[in-house]
Amino acid sequence: MRAVFINQCHPEMPHVCSLRVGRFAEALVASDHEVILLVEAYPRDAPCPSPESVATKLIAHDWTKPFILPCRPQGFVKAQRARRGHGNVLGRYATIAKSFLVDGGMFADWRKGAETYFDTIVKAFAPEVVWGTFGNTDTWTMAQHLAKKANCPWVADFKDNWNAFVPDGLKHLMARQFYDRAHMTVLSKSHLDEADRWFGGAKTVLYSGVDPSKEMENPAFRIVITGSVYNENRLAQLVW
């Protein structure tokens, strides 16, 4: 299977947002699938390949590992400023509303940069499925657009809380934008309950983290923490 995975966070980014999709891509190539991982450049000023060179790189790629395709954000300065909290309140609200309703989300600069590669991906790779993860709605918008170009299904991965990440008044409206997805994967059973509030259709729980089928080496009591540790002092308090 030829798949394109879309996630804003580059796998080299030291943040939990980079782990789920990157590890899943590695798992699929280990099962002899071919995966392009479409991400934002990290750091943001890191060099990115030209669309013309990507076709050649795809031919020469070693498919025992994912093909990492970093994209440099382009334009949408007002959205960038609003994300950083710059400008007056009314101006930010207007930019946020326009970004979601017109541009597909708050990270349209990343989407614009990534879409410069879509024609090349379709012609040189011919994806059979596109899988986009919700850390922002732009990822799903991109997955939707790429799948339409490639005439293939797309899957919406629900790894973050829709209620927390989409502004009030836009939650139902934005959810309806993604009606044409072929399926939905969710991070956990609690995420399944949250996704059912906003999206109909079939869903599959796809856990990140520890494989529950793995047995411990000994019966000692263990606590497993999945995700990222942002504060070592709080971790120490939890442990001790």
mmCIF file of C-alpha atoms in Angstrom:
data_model
loop_
_atom_site.group_PDB
_atom_site.id
_atom_site.type_symbol
_atom_site.label_atom_id
_atom_site.label_comp_id
_atom_site.label_asym_id
_atom_site.label_seq_id
_atom_site.Cartn_x
_atom_site.Cartn_y
_atom_site.Cartn_z
ATOM 1 C CA MET A 1 0.000 0.000 0.000
ATOM 2 C CA ARG A 2 1.162 3.529 -0.786
ATOM 3 C CA ALA A 3 0.087 5.957 1.919
ATOM 4 C CA VAL A 4 0.607 9.623 2.696
ATOM 5 C CA PHE A 5 0.549 10.564 6.370
ATOM 6 C CA ILE A 6 0.070 14.234 7.246
ATOM 7 C CA ASN A 7 1.127 15.688 10.573
ATOM 8 C CA GLN A 8 2.346 19.217 11.229
ATOM 9 C CA CYS A 9 5.028 18.137 13.705
ATOM 10 C CA HIS A 10 8.285 16.895 12.208
ATOM 11 C CA PRO A 11 9.435 13.545 13.699
ATOM 12 C CA GLU A 12 12.645 15.211 14.917
ATOM 13 C CA MET A 13 10.712 17.785 16.948
ATOM 14 C CA PRO A 14 11.175 17.070 20.682
ATOM 15 C CA HIS A 15 7.458 17.171 21.421
ATOM 16 C CA VAL A 16 4.738 14.577 21.945
ATOM 17 C CA CYS A 17 2.910 15.861 18.839
ATOM 18 C CA SER A 18 5.621 14.311 16.653
ATOM 19 C CA LEU A 19 5.415 10.771 18.010
ATOM 20 C CA ARG A 20 2.102 9.170 17.074
ATOM 21 C CA VAL A 21 2.178 9.583 13.296
ATOM 22 C CA GLY A 22 5.928 9.084 12.962
ATOM 23 C CA ARG A 23 5.880 5.803 14.884
ATOM 24 C CA PHE A 24 2.836 4.571 13.033
ATOM 25 C CA ALA A 25 4.577 5.344 9.723
ATOM 26 C CA GLU A 26 7.582 3.307 10.883
ATOM 27 C CA ALA A 27 5.289 0.421 11.810
ATOM 28 C CA LEU A 28 3.698 0.382 8.366
ATOM 29 C CA VAL A 29 6.967 0.444 6.423
ATOM 30 C CA ALA A 30 8.124 -2.445 8.596
ATOM 31 C CA SER A 31 5.154 -4.329 7.117
ATOM 32 C CA ASP A 32 6.299 -3.525 3.561
ATOM 33 C CA HIS A 33 4.055 -0.532 2.904
ATOM 34 C CA GLU A 34 5.390 2.694 1.383
ATOM 35 C CA VAL A 35 4.708 5.855 3.391
ATOM 36 C CA ILE A 36 5.336 9.532 2.735
ATOM 37 C CA LEU A 37 5.262 11.560 5.954
ATOM 38 C CA LEU A 38 4.293 15.139 5.067
ATOM 39 C CA VAL A 39 5.338 17.535 7.844
ATOM 40 C CA GLU A 40 6.300 21.125 8.519
ATOM 41 C CA ALA A 41 10.001 21.913 8.292
ATOM 42 C CA TYR A 42 11.861 21.686 11.586
ATOM 43 C CA PRO A 43 13.354 24.055 12.423
ATOM 44 C CA ARG A 44 11.121 26.321 10.362
ATOM 45 C CA ASP A 45 14.093 27.657 8.365
ATOM 46 C CA ALA A 46 15.467 24.174 7.588
ATOM 47 C CA PRO A 47 16.072 23.470 3.876
ATOM 48 C CA CYS A 48 13.197 21.853 1.977
ATOM 49 C CA PRO A 49 13.383 20.057 -1.371
ATOM 50 C CA SER A 50 11.959 21.656 -4.491
ATOM 51 C CA PRO A 51 8.796 20.009 -5.859
ATOM 52 C CA GLU A 52 10.783 19.103 -8.995
ATOM 53 C CA SER A 53 13.389 17.172 -6.997
ATOM 54 C CA VAL A 54 10.881 15.187 -4.948
ATOM 55 C CA ALA A 55 9.965 12.867 -7.839
ATOM 56 C CA THR A 56 13.614 11.876 -8.283
ATOM 57 C CA LYS A 57 14.071 11.422 -4.537
ATOM 58 C CA LEU A 58 11.012 9.171 -4.369
ATOM 59 C CA ILE A 59 12.423 6.876 -7.061
ATOM 60 C CA ALA A 60 15.731 6.528 -5.215
ATOM 61 C CA HIS A 61 14.228 6.235 -1.725
ATOM 62 C CA ASP A 62 14.865 3.252 0.545
ATOM 63 C CA TRP A 63 11.309 2.213 1.449
ATOM 64 C CA THR A 64 12.389 0.379 4.568
ATOM 65 C CA LYS A 65 11.826 3.769 6.214
ATOM 66 C CA PRO A 66 9.258 6.532 5.704
ATOM 67 C CA PHE A 67 9.964 9.269 3.163
ATOM 68 C CA ILE A 68 10.033 12.462 5.244
ATOM 69 C CA LEU A 69 8.833 15.438 3.201
ATOM 70 C CA PRO A 70 9.308 18.735 5.093
ATOM 71 C CA CYS A 71 7.417 21.801 3.876
ATOM 72 C CA ARG A 72 8.114 25.449 4.584
ATOM 73 C CA PRO A 73 5.103 27.588 5.611
ATOM 74 C CA GLN A 74 4.142 30.353 3.200
ATOM 75 C CA GLY A 75 2.164 33.567 3.666
ATOM 76 C CA PHE A 76 -0.856 34.157 5.914
ATOM 77 C CA VAL A 77 1.011 36.627 8.109
ATOM 78 C CA LYS A 78 -2.147 37.731 9.939
ATOM 79 C CA ALA A 79 -2.858 34.162 11.024
ATOM 80 C CA GLN A 80 0.729 33.786 12.233
ATOM 81 C CA ARG A 81 0.390 36.971 14.281
ATOM 82 C CA ALA A 82 -2.963 35.877 15.711
ATOM 83 C CA ARG A 83 -1.470 32.531 16.795
ATOM 84 C CA ARG A 84 1.183 34.449 18.742
ATOM 85 C CA GLY A 85 -1.471 36.672 20.354
ATOM 86 C CA HIS A 86 -0.380 39.826 18.544
ATOM 87 C CA GLY A 87 -2.756 42.650 17.604
ATOM 88 C CA ASN A 88 -5.956 43.868 19.219
ATOM 89 C CA VAL A 89 -8.632 41.467 20.413
ATOM 90 C CA LEU A 90 -11.229 42.268 17.744
ATOM 91 C CA GLY A 91 -8.640 41.952 14.990
ATOM 92 C CA ARG A 92 -7.530 38.544 16.282
ATOM 93 C CA TYR A 93 -11.118 37.298 16.508
ATOM 94 C CA ALA A 94 -11.760 38.407 12.935
ATOM 95 C CA THR A 95 -8.592 36.664 11.731
ATOM 96 C CA ILE A 96 -9.463 33.472 13.608
ATOM 97 C CA ALA A 97 -12.971 33.379 12.137
ATOM 98 C CA LYS A 98 -11.659 34.004 8.618
ATOM 99 C CA SER A 99 -8.929 31.417 9.037
ATOM 100 C CA PHE A 100 -11.354 28.652 9.982
ATOM 101 C CA LEU A 101 -14.238 29.549 7.670
ATOM 102 C CA VAL A 102 -12.256 30.493 4.557
ATOM 103 C CA ASP A 103 -8.766 28.981 4.874
ATOM 104 C CA GLY A 104 -9.570 25.714 6.652
ATOM 105 C CA GLY A 105 -7.806 26.479 9.919
ATOM 106 C CA MET A 106 -5.245 28.552 11.774
ATOM 107 C CA PHE A 107 -2.209 27.053 10.017
ATOM 108 C CA ALA A 108 -2.992 27.832 6.399
ATOM 109 C CA ASP A 109 0.620 28.993 5.946
ATOM 110 C CA TRP A 110 1.793 25.424 6.499
ATOM 111 C CA ARG A 111 -0.994 24.060 4.287
ATOM 112 C CA LYS A 112 -0.022 26.414 1.450
ATOM 113 C CA GLY A 113 3.602 25.317 1.674
ATOM 114 C CA ALA A 114 2.656 21.641 1.678
ATOM 115 C CA GLU A 115 0.215 21.899 -1.212
ATOM 116 C CA THR A 116 3.022 22.939 -3.567
ATOM 117 C CA TYR A 117 4.038 19.240 -3.469
ATOM 118 C CA PHE A 118 0.600 17.730 -4.089
ATOM 119 C CA ASP A 119 0.842 17.418 -7.874
ATOM 120 C CA THR A 120 4.256 15.779 -7.594
ATOM 121 C CA ILE A 121 3.026 13.340 -4.932
ATOM 122 C CA VAL A 122 0.044 12.334 -7.061
ATOM 123 C CA LYS A 123 2.072 11.853 -10.256
ATOM 124 C CA ALA A 124 5.216 10.260 -8.804
ATOM 125 C CA PHE A 125 3.738 8.283 -5.893
ATOM 126 C CA ALA A 126 0.025 7.711 -6.710
ATOM 127 C CA PRO A 127 -1.143 7.377 -3.088
ATOM 128 C CA GLU A 128 -3.805 4.793 -2.311
ATOM 129 C CA VAL A 129 -4.821 6.359 0.992
ATOM 130 C CA VAL A 130 -4.188 9.602 2.896
ATOM 131 C CA TRP A 131 -4.185 9.686 6.703
ATOM 132 C CA GLY A 132 -4.245 13.071 8.445
ATOM 133 C CA THR A 133 -4.086 13.585 12.197
ATOM 134 C CA PHE A 134 -6.040 16.269 14.025
ATOM 135 C CA GLY A 135 -3.743 18.527 15.908
ATOM 136 C CA ASN A 136 -5.347 21.260 13.818
ATOM 137 C CA THR A 137 -8.085 21.336 11.183
ATOM 138 C CA ASP A 138 -5.597 22.286 8.455
ATOM 139 C CA THR A 139 -4.190 18.749 8.508
ATOM 140 C CA TRP A 140 -7.608 17.334 7.711
ATOM 141 C CA THR A 141 -8.188 19.988 5.044
ATOM 142 C CA MET A 142 -4.894 18.977 3.423
ATOM 143 C CA ALA A 143 -5.714 15.264 3.631
ATOM 144 C CA GLN A 144 -9.099 15.957 2.076
ATOM 145 C CA HIS A 145 -7.599 17.999 -0.789
ATOM 146 C CA LEU A 146 -4.781 15.562 -1.521
ATOM 147 C CA ALA A 147 -7.116 12.560 -1.506
ATOM 148 C CA LYS A 148 -9.407 14.325 -3.969
ATOM 149 C CA LYS A 149 -6.467 14.995 -6.300
ATOM 150 C CA ALA A 150 -5.285 11.399 -6.014
ATOM 151 C CA ASN A 151 -8.809 9.959 -6.281
ATOM 152 C CA CYS A 152 -8.278 7.886 -3.161
ATOM 153 C CA PRO A 153 -9.910 7.688 0.307
ATOM 154 C CA TRP A 154 -8.710 9.688 3.283
ATOM 155 C CA VAL A 155 -8.838 8.826 6.970
ATOM 156 C CA ALA A 156 -9.238 11.371 9.771
ATOM 157 C CA ASP A 157 -7.155 10.607 12.857
ATOM 158 C CA PHE A 158 -8.580 12.136 16.047
ATOM 159 C CA LYS A 159 -5.731 12.523 18.537
ATOM 160 C CA ASP A 160 -6.665 15.829 20.193
ATOM 161 C CA ASN A 161 -9.799 17.203 21.811
ATOM 162 C CA TRP A 162 -12.071 18.879 19.241
ATOM 163 C CA ASN A 163 -13.891 20.796 21.941
ATOM 164 C CA ALA A 164 -10.630 22.361 23.160
ATOM 165 C CA PHE A 165 -9.005 23.103 19.809
ATOM 166 C CA VAL A 166 -11.884 24.514 17.741
ATOM 167 C CA PRO A 167 -13.518 27.834 18.784
ATOM 168 C CA ASP A 168 -17.053 27.936 20.147
ATOM 169 C CA GLY A 169 -19.591 28.589 17.412
ATOM 170 C CA LEU A 170 -17.454 26.844 14.802
ATOM 171 C CA LYS A 171 -17.290 23.299 16.178
ATOM 172 C CA HIS A 172 -20.314 21.834 14.362
ATOM 173 C CA LEU A 173 -19.700 23.895 11.234
ATOM 174 C CA MET A 174 -16.081 22.768 10.927
ATOM 175 C CA ALA A 175 -16.994 19.149 11.683
ATOM 176 C CA ARG A 176 -19.374 19.156 8.705
ATOM 177 C CA GLN A 177 -16.513 20.193 6.404
ATOM 178 C CA PHE A 178 -15.001 16.718 6.710
ATOM 179 C CA TYR A 179 -18.059 14.697 5.753
ATOM 180 C CA ASP A 180 -16.270 12.814 2.952
ATOM 181 C CA ARG A 181 -13.705 10.955 5.076
ATOM 182 C CA ALA A 182 -13.650 7.186 4.520
ATOM 183 C CA HIS A 183 -13.006 6.357 8.187
ATOM 184 C CA MET A 184 -11.848 7.819 11.482
ATOM 185 C CA THR A 185 -9.209 6.576 13.910
ATOM 186 C CA VAL A 186 -9.153 7.808 17.505
ATOM 187 C CA LEU A 187 -6.451 7.878 20.173
ATOM 188 C CA SER A 188 -8.404 6.169 22.965
ATOM 189 C CA LYS A 189 -11.862 5.128 24.131
ATOM 190 C CA SER A 190 -12.369 8.525 25.762
ATOM 191 C CA HIS A 191 -11.441 10.159 22.452
ATOM 192 C CA LEU A 192 -13.999 7.884 20.802
ATOM 193 C CA ASP A 193 -16.688 9.297 23.075
ATOM 194 C CA GLU A 194 -15.551 12.841 22.259
ATOM 195 C CA ALA A 195 -15.437 12.153 18.514
ATOM 196 C CA ASP A 196 -18.958 10.689 18.584
ATOM 197 C CA ARG A 197 -20.228 14.073 19.804
ATOM 198 C CA TRP A 198 -19.184 15.752 16.575
ATOM 199 C CA PHE A 199 -18.766 13.064 13.916
ATOM 200 C CA GLY A 200 -20.916 10.196 12.747
ATOM 201 C CA GLY A 201 -19.728 7.039 11.061
ATOM 202 C CA ALA A 202 -17.416 4.188 11.977
ATOM 203 C CA LYS A 203 -14.339 4.758 14.120
ATOM 204 C CA THR A 204 -11.426 2.595 15.221
ATOM 205 C CA VAL A 205 -9.461 3.063 18.439
ATOM 206 C CA LEU A 206 -5.774 3.144 17.524
ATOM 207 C CA TYR A 207 -3.684 3.468 20.656
ATOM 208 C CA SER A 208 -0.346 5.219 20.859
ATOM 209 C CA GLY A 209 2.280 4.096 23.339
ATOM 210 C CA VAL A 210 2.794 0.732 24.950
ATOM 211 C CA ASP A 211 1.624 -2.482 23.288
ATOM 212 C CA PRO A 212 -0.744 -3.992 25.911
ATOM 213 C CA SER A 213 0.038 -7.503 24.660
ATOM 214 C CA LYS A 214 3.648 -7.250 25.845
ATOM 215 C CA GLU A 215 4.249 -9.076 29.106
ATOM 216 C CA MET A 216 6.469 -7.620 31.794
ATOM 217 C CA GLU A 217 9.719 -9.441 32.557
ATOM 218 C CA ASN A 218 8.706 -9.880 36.194
ATOM 219 C CA PRO A 219 5.551 -9.365 38.262
ATOM 220 C CA ALA A 220 6.861 -6.237 40.030
ATOM 221 C CA PHE A 221 4.457 -3.320 40.291
ATOM 222 C CA ARG A 222 5.119 -0.853 37.484
ATOM 223 C CA ILE A 223 3.743 2.495 36.379
ATOM 224 C CA VAL A 224 4.027 3.323 32.687
ATOM 225 C CA ILE A 225 3.836 6.968 31.615
ATOM 226 C CA THR A 226 3.080 7.642 27.948
ATOM 227 C CA GLY A 227 3.469 11.053 26.370
ATOM 228 C CA SER A 228 5.979 13.750 27.196
ATOM 229 C CA VAL A 229 7.318 14.932 30.547
ATOM 230 C CA TYR A 230 7.319 18.725 30.562
ATOM 231 C CA ASN A 231 8.308 19.345 34.170
ATOM 232 C CA GLU A 232 10.890 17.130 35.877
ATOM 233 C CA ASN A 233 10.083 18.467 39.350
ATOM 234 C CA ARG A 234 6.435 17.446 39.033
ATOM 235 C CA LEU A 235 7.510 14.055 37.735
ATOM 236 C CA ALA A 236 9.718 13.605 40.781
ATOM 237 C CA GLN A 237 6.801 14.489 43.054
ATOM 238 C CA LEU A 238 4.622 11.937 41.317
ATOM 239 C CA VAL A 239 7.237 9.203 41.599
ATOM 240 C CA TRP A 240 8.222 9.854 45.209
#
